[in-house]
Amino acid sequence: MTVRIYNTLSQKKEDFEPQTPPQVSMYVCGVTPYDETHLGHGRAYVTFDVVRRYLEYSDYKVNYIQNVTDVDDKIIAKAQGAKDIKQKCAEIVKQYFDSYQDVMSKLNVKPPSNYPKATEHIDDMVKIIQTLIDKGFAYAIKVGDASDVYFEVAKFNGYGKLSKRKLEDMEAGARVEIDKRKKSPHDFALWKAAKEGEPSWDSPWGKGRPGWHIECSVMSSKYLGQTFDIHGGGRDLIFPHHENEIAQAEAATGKLFAKYWMHNGFVNINKQKMSKSLGNFFTLKDIFEKFDPMVVRLFLLQTHYRSPIDFSDQQLTEASSAYGRLVKFIQDVDFILGKTTETAPQIEIEDIQEDLLEYNEKFTKEMDDDFNTAGAIAAIFEMIHFCHKTLDEGEAEKECLEIMKKSVLDLCEVLGIKLETKAKIELGGMGGAIDDSPEVKKIEDQIAEREAARKNKDFNKADKIRDKLKAQGIILEDTSLGTKWSAVK
RNA sequence: GGCGCGGUACCCAAGUGGUAAGGGAGCGGUCUGCAAAACCGCGAUGCGUGGGUUCGACUCCCACCCGCGCCUCCA
């Protein structure tokens, strides 16, 4: 089976054929660290983390580059008033980028192969801008002592091929303030002459700083080559950002920039896009106060990456229950494993291998189809259901339990959903097998006391103990193998 | 105005030219001292509306209604 990817360029699903398999080069537009990371960002980076993980699972070697826009109007605005503006900008970037990385790590997003920063590639950008001027795709306009440099959109034939718009169509509804100096309102800045109190770098056009789009064209080519396999980002970047990236890069090199363009859908609040400007965003930091990051991850992946997701507490609460079901399965298996006896089990590994394989195949089929995580998650739930059902039918041999557990964990791992840590934390005692801390001892003493009461048919007392533990967040389950307990946070 | 996306049960959400995955909630049952969990069963005669193509459409085509996004920074 081959992976199929929906390519924004062709507006179709295409067979994924990287240039030099098994190598895959992938670039995803990163953040501008000037504020806390919100759920919308989370969705984008979880999406591409899954793309990366699944490609790796499919035996590709992924070189994943994600830039950091560390020079930008918003950062500068936030730094205004500082004595050393460049220094202040760097501090802001550090603060929010650290926070970004922290939050991503909680979401179990693997760090990219590299996080290149715009300010560390000014020279490379200057070179490309010069090339564009030399080739007649760009022009400079004097501003005081320095110059702005603009890309002349009309010179690049193919402009609009990603966002499917024609220059004529855009002019009709453009709400942009018209800058009379530019040859066309669509021309965009490659280099901005420094204004008073702005961080700046030397260039052939005097002191200034790069425009937003150029960094991505430059850094992606630098780390991945002039043509690379996958370019990703949020839907909102299609125009103008990605369109402009293509124009700059392809004008400069004459080569195809990126083969596959992938764009994730938005997170909405009451059907409206979650965004900074609307002020309706929820930061991941805040969400994590109430919900486990893995719940958030599951919530995001239960919808196909290209569809919008409407965010609400209720939806997260539902995802929480679903996640609990996954975790509980691992606990149940661990519990049984901890109790395994020497008796002859009725269910052997041969009985279930084929079935497990079926769910595995369904998972792969779904993921191959443009990373259909919703379908893939369904396959995992079906696999769990099958395992529970099997375990209900009789005693299973140890290998059987282990392969069940491994099968589920492996698939969850491809989606970056962690179960084991949570399962272990909750299942602190495992019937006394793992943890012998005083707290656990105390809980188990009470369980033993309850057990004795139950034997004596003193159910009143037994229920009291159960209620008391429940109030402490300890949930008891009486099974044929004894009482199982877990600590739910 | 241009371009794009979507409308599937109580909620969320996959999917497909041949008769609706999965999750959450609910109801009934098995198990249990009672629970919990798990298991079994129930739950859209129908996939925005109206036409059309077809042996057959929710899936293809047309029109319409509704919601959203991009065209300005935005994941």
XYZ file of C-alpha atoms (C1' of nucleotides) in Angstrom:
564
model
C 0.000 0.000 0.000
C 1.124 3.516 -0.653
C 0.479 6.599 1.298
C -1.859 8.983 -0.441
C -1.755 12.662 0.325
C -4.230 15.371 -0.498
C -2.193 17.960 -2.332
C -3.513 21.513 -2.168
C -1.742 22.192 -5.465
C -3.736 19.641 -7.429
C -6.720 19.633 -5.071
C -6.592 15.848 -5.253
C -5.260 12.919 -3.334
C -2.022 11.740 -4.907
C 0.229 8.744 -4.374
C 3.086 9.866 -2.231
C 6.346 9.549 -4.135
C 9.217 11.257 -2.425
C 12.125 12.294 -4.633
C 14.658 9.963 -3.041
C 12.974 7.283 -0.964
C 13.267 6.337 1.784
C 14.296 9.931 2.512
C 11.459 12.391 2.980
C 12.025 16.115 3.272
C 9.310 18.017 5.026
C 8.951 21.661 5.963
C 6.237 23.072 8.182
C 5.745 26.743 8.919
C 6.432 27.320 12.576
C 5.337 29.908 15.070
C 6.085 33.533 15.633
C 6.804 33.474 19.359
C 5.232 36.634 20.702
C 2.442 35.111 22.788
C 1.290 31.837 24.344
C 0.614 28.904 22.047
C -3.064 28.226 21.530
C -5.098 25.202 20.544
C -5.044 26.178 16.885
C -1.274 25.934 16.863
C -1.566 22.680 18.735
C -3.702 21.255 16.009
C -1.269 22.201 13.272
C 1.756 20.710 14.963
C -0.027 17.590 16.166
C -1.219 17.088 12.596
C 2.252 17.234 11.129
C 3.713 15.264 13.991
C 1.352 12.459 13.023
C 2.325 12.808 9.370
C 5.938 12.494 10.404
C 5.281 9.570 12.749
C 3.238 7.695 10.219
C 5.807 8.164 7.479
C 8.440 6.881 9.863
C 6.198 3.959 10.738
C 6.006 3.337 6.989
C 9.817 3.072 6.933
C 10.601 6.496 5.581
C 13.376 8.608 7.033
C 11.945 12.018 7.649
C 13.961 15.192 7.750
C 11.536 17.595 9.359
C 12.307 21.301 9.406
C 10.187 23.838 11.216
C 11.170 27.487 11.225
C 10.917 30.058 13.984
C 9.957 33.537 12.874
C 11.938 35.555 15.346
C 11.741 38.905 13.602
C 8.297 40.269 12.925
C 6.018 43.283 13.425
C 4.229 41.768 16.403
C 7.402 40.948 18.257
C 8.740 44.405 17.560
C 5.503 45.971 18.728
C 5.734 44.042 21.967
C 9.346 45.112 22.459
C 8.703 48.810 21.878
C 10.177 51.087 24.477
C 13.042 48.843 25.419
C 16.530 50.333 25.482
C 18.021 47.604 23.371
C 15.250 46.611 21.024
C 17.079 43.698 19.446
C 17.871 42.294 22.856
C 14.292 42.739 24.008
C 12.965 40.974 20.928
C 15.290 38.088 21.617
C 13.962 37.851 25.168
C 10.364 37.810 24.027
C 11.159 35.151 21.472
C 12.951 33.051 24.042
C 10.169 33.268 26.576
C 7.413 32.233 24.194
C 9.432 29.751 22.235
C 10.391 27.983 25.451
C 6.755 27.893 26.383
C 5.906 26.604 22.925
C 8.381 23.764 23.243
C 7.111 22.896 26.687
C 3.542 22.700 25.545
C 4.485 20.673 22.459
C 6.387 18.222 24.556
C 3.320 17.769 26.755
C 1.313 17.068 23.625
C 3.958 14.470 22.780
C 4.911 16.296 19.601
C 8.386 15.127 18.632
C 10.781 18.005 18.035
C 11.588 18.558 14.377
C 15.026 17.679 13.063
C 15.868 21.355 13.229
C 14.280 24.653 14.273
C 16.066 27.253 12.103
C 15.584 30.872 13.110
C 15.035 33.697 10.671
C 17.561 36.033 12.283
C 20.260 33.424 11.858
C 19.712 33.310 8.103
C 19.716 36.954 7.133
C 22.716 36.493 4.843
C 21.067 33.670 2.970
C 17.961 35.782 2.528
C 19.949 38.745 1.273
C 21.571 36.514 -1.339
C 18.269 35.256 -2.656
C 16.768 38.719 -2.715
C 19.735 39.871 -4.744
C 19.231 36.959 -7.135
C 15.608 37.933 -7.537
C 16.581 41.510 -8.342
C 19.219 40.308 -10.794
C 16.733 38.071 -12.512
C 14.245 40.900 -12.785
C 11.679 39.553 -10.350
C 12.204 42.192 -7.715
C 12.764 45.912 -7.457
C 13.945 48.331 -4.794
C 12.269 51.532 -3.734
C 14.199 54.200 -1.924
C 13.034 55.006 1.613
C 15.265 57.626 3.163
C 18.800 56.241 3.244
C 17.756 52.672 2.655
C 15.370 50.808 0.372
C 12.426 48.470 0.481
C 12.610 45.578 -1.907
C 9.455 44.136 -3.442
C 8.712 41.028 -5.370
C 6.968 41.849 -8.628
C 4.134 39.402 -8.760
C 3.260 40.063 -12.404
C 6.679 38.780 -13.459
C 6.114 35.350 -11.982
C 3.880 33.337 -14.157
C 2.146 30.790 -12.081
C 1.323 33.176 -9.301
C -1.916 31.954 -7.739
C -1.444 28.287 -8.614
C -1.650 27.176 -5.006
C -4.479 29.381 -3.784
C -6.346 29.102 -7.103
C -6.827 32.769 -7.574
C -6.141 35.096 -10.407
C -4.658 38.523 -9.970
C -7.675 40.085 -11.698
C -10.092 38.438 -9.291
C -8.257 39.623 -6.263
C -8.146 43.219 -7.337
C -11.905 43.436 -7.292
C -12.260 42.751 -3.610
C -8.898 43.691 -2.247
C -9.281 45.610 0.956
C -5.601 46.290 1.201
C -4.439 49.826 1.527
C -2.855 50.683 -1.744
C 0.768 51.546 -1.553
C 1.230 53.853 -4.535
C 4.949 53.312 -4.692
C 4.583 49.654 -5.548
C 4.196 48.652 -9.168
C 1.184 46.604 -8.204
C -0.728 46.300 -4.943
C 0.015 42.572 -4.983
C 3.737 43.026 -4.897
C 5.001 42.007 -1.498
C 8.008 42.944 0.595
C 11.186 40.921 0.445
C 13.129 43.434 2.456
C 11.883 46.273 4.624
C 13.983 49.372 5.206
C 14.476 49.928 8.926
C 12.235 52.414 10.641
C 13.211 54.308 13.736
C 13.611 52.001 16.726
C 13.391 48.748 14.810
C 15.896 45.943 14.906
C 17.838 45.905 11.663
C 20.603 44.228 9.714
C 22.988 45.522 7.078
C 22.256 44.758 3.464
C 22.992 46.023 -0.032
C 19.817 48.114 0.402
C 20.897 49.631 3.669
C 19.718 48.778 7.122
C 16.557 46.783 7.268
C 14.932 43.449 7.933
C 13.508 40.668 5.818
C 9.855 40.365 4.850
C 7.903 37.512 6.325
C 7.728 35.143 3.386
C 11.347 35.054 2.342
C 12.594 33.197 5.401
C 10.591 30.090 4.573
C 11.697 29.978 0.941
C 15.285 30.378 2.014
C 15.468 28.113 5.038
C 13.497 25.276 3.490
C 15.793 25.213 0.459
C 18.851 25.510 2.605
C 18.031 22.519 4.785
C 16.009 20.387 2.398
C 17.168 21.305 -1.078
C 15.668 23.498 -3.780
C 12.911 20.974 -4.363
C 11.610 19.077 -1.399
C 8.765 16.681 -0.716
C 6.206 18.033 1.699
C 5.362 21.550 2.746
C 2.766 21.977 5.432
C 0.985 24.568 7.486
C -2.408 25.870 8.487
C -5.012 26.587 5.862
C -4.746 30.268 6.609
C -1.211 30.278 5.240
C -2.187 29.241 1.736
C -2.615 32.834 0.770
C -0.580 34.896 0.750
C 2.228 33.193 2.638
C 2.638 29.942 0.763
C 1.750 31.457 -2.570
C 4.538 33.964 -2.023
C 6.985 31.340 -0.883
C 6.438 29.519 -4.154
C 6.850 32.695 -6.186
C 10.132 33.625 -4.504
C 11.657 30.193 -4.539
C 10.624 29.152 -8.018
C 11.538 32.523 -9.494
C 14.975 32.255 -7.924
C 15.744 28.628 -8.788
C 13.555 27.898 -11.781
C 12.700 24.624 -10.103
C 9.611 23.191 -8.482
C 9.600 24.295 -4.848
C 7.601 21.654 -2.953
C 5.902 18.565 -4.356
C 3.096 18.094 -1.861
C 1.329 20.916 -0.075
C -0.640 19.948 2.998
C -2.904 22.252 4.988
C -4.696 21.554 8.215
C -8.125 22.932 9.071
C -8.906 25.360 11.850
C -10.068 24.989 15.373
C -13.304 26.909 15.714
C -15.173 28.356 18.618
C -18.877 28.413 17.934
C -18.129 27.846 14.261
C -15.728 30.750 14.111
C -12.051 30.427 13.580
C -10.036 30.563 16.765
C -7.584 33.394 16.286
C -5.567 36.027 17.941
C -7.358 38.873 16.214
C -10.810 37.663 17.237
C -9.556 37.117 20.746
C -11.455 33.846 21.015
C -8.481 31.628 21.563
C -7.663 29.196 24.334
C -4.040 28.678 25.189
C -2.823 25.152 25.585
C -1.353 26.070 28.919
C -4.837 26.922 30.212
C -6.483 23.916 28.639
C -3.970 21.639 30.324
C -5.164 22.910 33.698
C -8.361 21.035 33.089
C -7.498 18.321 30.618
C -4.703 15.848 30.160
C -2.654 16.784 27.070
C -3.264 13.302 25.717
C -6.985 13.965 25.889
C -6.415 17.093 23.833
C -4.360 15.123 21.358
C -7.020 12.447 21.020
C -9.672 15.125 20.664
C -7.745 16.708 17.793
C -7.071 13.435 16.030
C -10.651 12.230 16.177
C -11.362 14.623 13.325
C -9.672 14.459 9.950
C -6.918 17.059 9.772
C -8.460 18.959 6.882
C -11.879 19.413 8.509
C -12.695 22.143 10.978
C -13.022 21.211 14.630
C -15.415 22.991 16.887
C -13.858 23.305 20.294
C -15.876 23.087 23.484
C -15.511 21.826 27.009
C -18.134 19.220 26.316
C -16.147 17.831 23.402
C -13.018 17.627 25.496
C -14.920 15.937 28.290
C -16.175 13.350 25.820
C -12.654 12.854 24.512
C -11.623 12.397 28.104
C -13.968 9.445 28.466
C -12.727 7.980 25.231
C -9.139 8.330 26.385
C -10.093 6.709 29.676
C -11.356 3.727 27.747
C -7.993 3.334 26.047
C -6.067 3.667 29.284
C -8.397 1.301 31.051
C -7.689 -1.415 28.544
C -3.979 -1.282 29.293
C -4.753 -1.368 33.001
C -7.024 -4.347 32.631
C -4.388 -6.270 30.729
C -1.693 -5.311 33.217
C -3.915 -6.371 36.058
C -4.503 -9.768 34.558
C -0.819 -10.119 33.763
C -0.045 -9.397 37.388
C -2.373 -12.211 38.398
C -1.493 -14.783 35.822
C -1.628 -18.258 37.215
C -0.067 -21.482 36.073
C -3.305 -23.053 34.950
C -3.772 -24.035 31.354
C -5.241 -21.081 29.509
C -7.990 -21.643 26.971
C -6.974 -18.822 24.695
C -3.705 -19.078 22.894
C -1.801 -16.583 20.878
C -2.567 -18.367 17.607
C -6.267 -17.782 18.194
C -5.998 -14.044 18.070
C -3.062 -13.156 15.854
C -5.051 -13.074 12.665
C -7.710 -10.879 14.173
C -5.204 -8.450 15.553
C -3.607 -8.259 12.155
C -6.942 -7.308 10.655
C -7.272 -4.289 12.902
C -3.694 -3.391 12.160
C -4.460 -3.489 8.480
C -7.516 -1.357 8.906
C -5.420 1.153 10.784
C -2.856 1.233 7.988
C -5.506 1.488 5.337
C -7.015 4.502 7.043
C -3.688 6.192 7.612
C -2.559 5.547 4.047
C -5.636 7.395 2.930
C -4.418 10.923 3.583
C -3.741 10.312 7.267
C -7.298 9.537 8.253
C -6.673 9.520 11.972
C -10.384 9.384 12.775
C -10.677 6.088 10.954
C -7.415 4.866 12.425
C -8.655 5.583 15.944
C -11.823 3.664 15.164
C -9.610 0.700 14.236
C -7.895 0.949 17.609
C -11.212 0.970 19.442
C -12.336 -2.014 17.437
C -9.143 -3.814 18.317
C -9.695 -3.103 21.994
C -13.240 -4.263 21.775
C -12.100 -7.502 20.210
C -9.509 -8.007 22.969
C -11.979 -7.350 25.771
C -14.401 -9.734 24.211
C -11.747 -12.399 23.886
C -10.665 -11.946 27.483
C -14.276 -12.284 28.569
C -14.449 -15.677 26.952
C -11.823 -17.347 29.056
C -8.341 -17.274 30.440
C -5.700 -16.153 27.989
C -2.084 -17.183 28.015
C 0.508 -14.640 28.969
C 1.872 -14.176 25.452
C -1.627 -13.510 24.342
C -2.103 -10.695 26.808
C 1.243 -9.259 25.943
C 0.611 -9.181 22.231
C -2.759 -7.549 22.784
C -1.184 -4.874 24.855
C 1.663 -4.353 22.438
C -0.634 -4.157 19.443
C -2.704 -1.417 21.000
C 0.281 0.499 22.338
C 2.086 0.352 19.005
C -0.805 1.829 17.083
C -1.356 4.514 19.682
C 2.314 5.325 19.479
C 2.007 6.001 15.754
C -0.590 8.607 16.637
C 1.547 9.839 19.493
C -1.051 8.888 22.074
C 0.600 7.732 25.267
C -1.308 5.279 27.438
C 1.168 3.470 29.585
C 2.330 6.241 31.847
C -1.188 7.173 32.707
C -2.179 3.564 33.124
C 0.697 2.975 35.511
C 0.098 6.088 37.541
C -3.511 5.198 38.007
C -2.939 1.570 38.606
C -0.476 2.283 41.339
C -0.871 -0.956 43.152
C -1.603 -3.560 40.537
C -2.644 -5.728 43.395
C 0.536 -4.905 45.242
C 2.829 -6.042 42.472
C 4.581 -2.779 41.717
C 4.475 -0.078 44.262
C 5.032 -0.674 47.965
C 4.993 2.922 49.161
C 3.237 3.643 52.466
C 0.318 5.304 50.647
C -0.230 2.250 48.547
C 0.139 0.009 51.557
C -2.566 1.974 53.329
C -4.940 1.669 50.414
C -4.310 -2.022 50.145
C -4.843 -2.553 53.825
C -8.250 -0.975 53.451
C -9.003 -3.128 50.464
C -8.009 -6.201 52.480
C -10.253 -5.061 55.284
C -13.091 -4.658 52.845
C -12.374 -8.093 51.431
C -12.694 -9.578 54.898
C -15.935 -7.716 55.485
C -17.322 -9.024 52.227
C -16.445 -12.570 53.216
C -18.390 -12.035 56.397
C -21.249 -10.613 54.379
C -20.805 -7.318 56.148
C -21.628 -5.398 52.986
C -22.416 -2.285 54.877
C -18.857 -1.995 56.040
C -17.496 -3.054 52.674
C -19.463 -0.361 50.882
C -18.371 2.233 53.390
C -14.738 1.487 52.682
C -15.392 1.621 48.981
C -17.122 4.983 49.299
C -14.374 6.342 51.454
C -11.726 5.367 48.940
C -13.822 6.741 46.137
C -13.869 10.093 47.875
C -10.083 9.967 47.693
C -10.204 9.228 43.991
C -9.570 5.521 44.362
C -11.895 3.448 42.233
C -12.416 -0.209 43.107
C -13.478 -2.963 40.807
C -14.199 -6.469 42.043
C -13.102 -8.968 39.445
C -12.846 -12.728 39.368
C -9.121 -12.252 39.917
C -9.574 -10.089 42.966
C -10.139 -6.424 43.624
C -8.540 -4.020 41.191
C -8.026 -0.427 42.095
C -6.973 2.677 40.276
C -6.365 6.253 41.240
C -8.204 8.610 38.935
C -6.995 12.151 38.987
C -17.343 40.257 -6.083
C -13.529 36.048 -6.683
C -11.777 31.447 -4.730
C -12.209 27.423 -1.263
C -14.499 24.213 2.587
C -18.591 22.037 4.980
C -24.107 20.536 6.198
C -24.294 12.318 8.275
C -28.344 9.971 14.719
C -29.178 13.374 21.199
C -23.684 15.408 20.774
C -18.955 14.613 18.097
C -17.360 12.211 13.728
C -15.457 8.547 9.526
C -17.084 6.791 5.022
C -18.880 4.929 0.278
C -22.107 4.247 -6.753
C -24.774 -1.479 -4.066
C -27.272 -0.118 0.751
C -24.485 3.918 7.103
C -17.129 2.954 11.109
C -15.828 4.773 15.787
C -16.270 7.846 20.357
C -19.531 10.225 24.053
C -24.438 10.165 26.206
C -29.091 6.984 26.678
C -32.206 2.504 27.206
C -32.746 -2.989 28.106
C -29.975 -7.463 29.514
C -25.656 -10.746 31.390
C -22.073 -10.694 35.357
C -21.880 -8.715 40.668
C -24.033 -9.090 47.587
C -24.604 -4.192 45.448
C -21.551 -1.457 42.362
C -17.879 -0.496 38.619
C -15.861 -2.252 34.280
C -16.521 -5.529 30.420
C -19.776 -8.209 27.333
C -24.712 -8.866 24.611
C -28.793 -6.177 22.502
C -31.630 -1.429 21.027
C -30.986 3.246 18.568
C -30.217 7.465 11.562
C -35.694 3.238 6.280
C -31.825 7.583 6.204
C -26.760 11.155 5.298
C -29.249 20.207 4.212
C -33.586 20.940 0.206
C -35.466 20.066 -4.770
C -34.555 17.955 -9.369
C -31.537 14.735 -12.793
C -28.126 10.489 -14.415
C -28.219 5.104 -13.076
C -30.613 -1.456 -12.476
C -29.258 1.140 -7.940
C -26.939 7.475 -4.917
C -25.919 9.448 1.073
C -21.906 8.803 -2.480
C -21.981 11.519 -9.590
C -24.422 16.095 -12.107
C -27.508 20.720 -11.736
C -30.088 24.333 -8.910
C -31.269 26.250 -4.286
C -30.936 27.057 1.223
C -27.703 27.394 5.466
C -22.845 27.800 7.991
C -17.681 28.860 7.691
C -12.839 30.300 5.771
C -9.300 33.008 2.558
C -8.721 37.495 -0.481
C -5.006 42.099 5.667
C -1.227 39.499 10.458
C -2.887 34.553 11.658
C -1.593 27.259 12.601
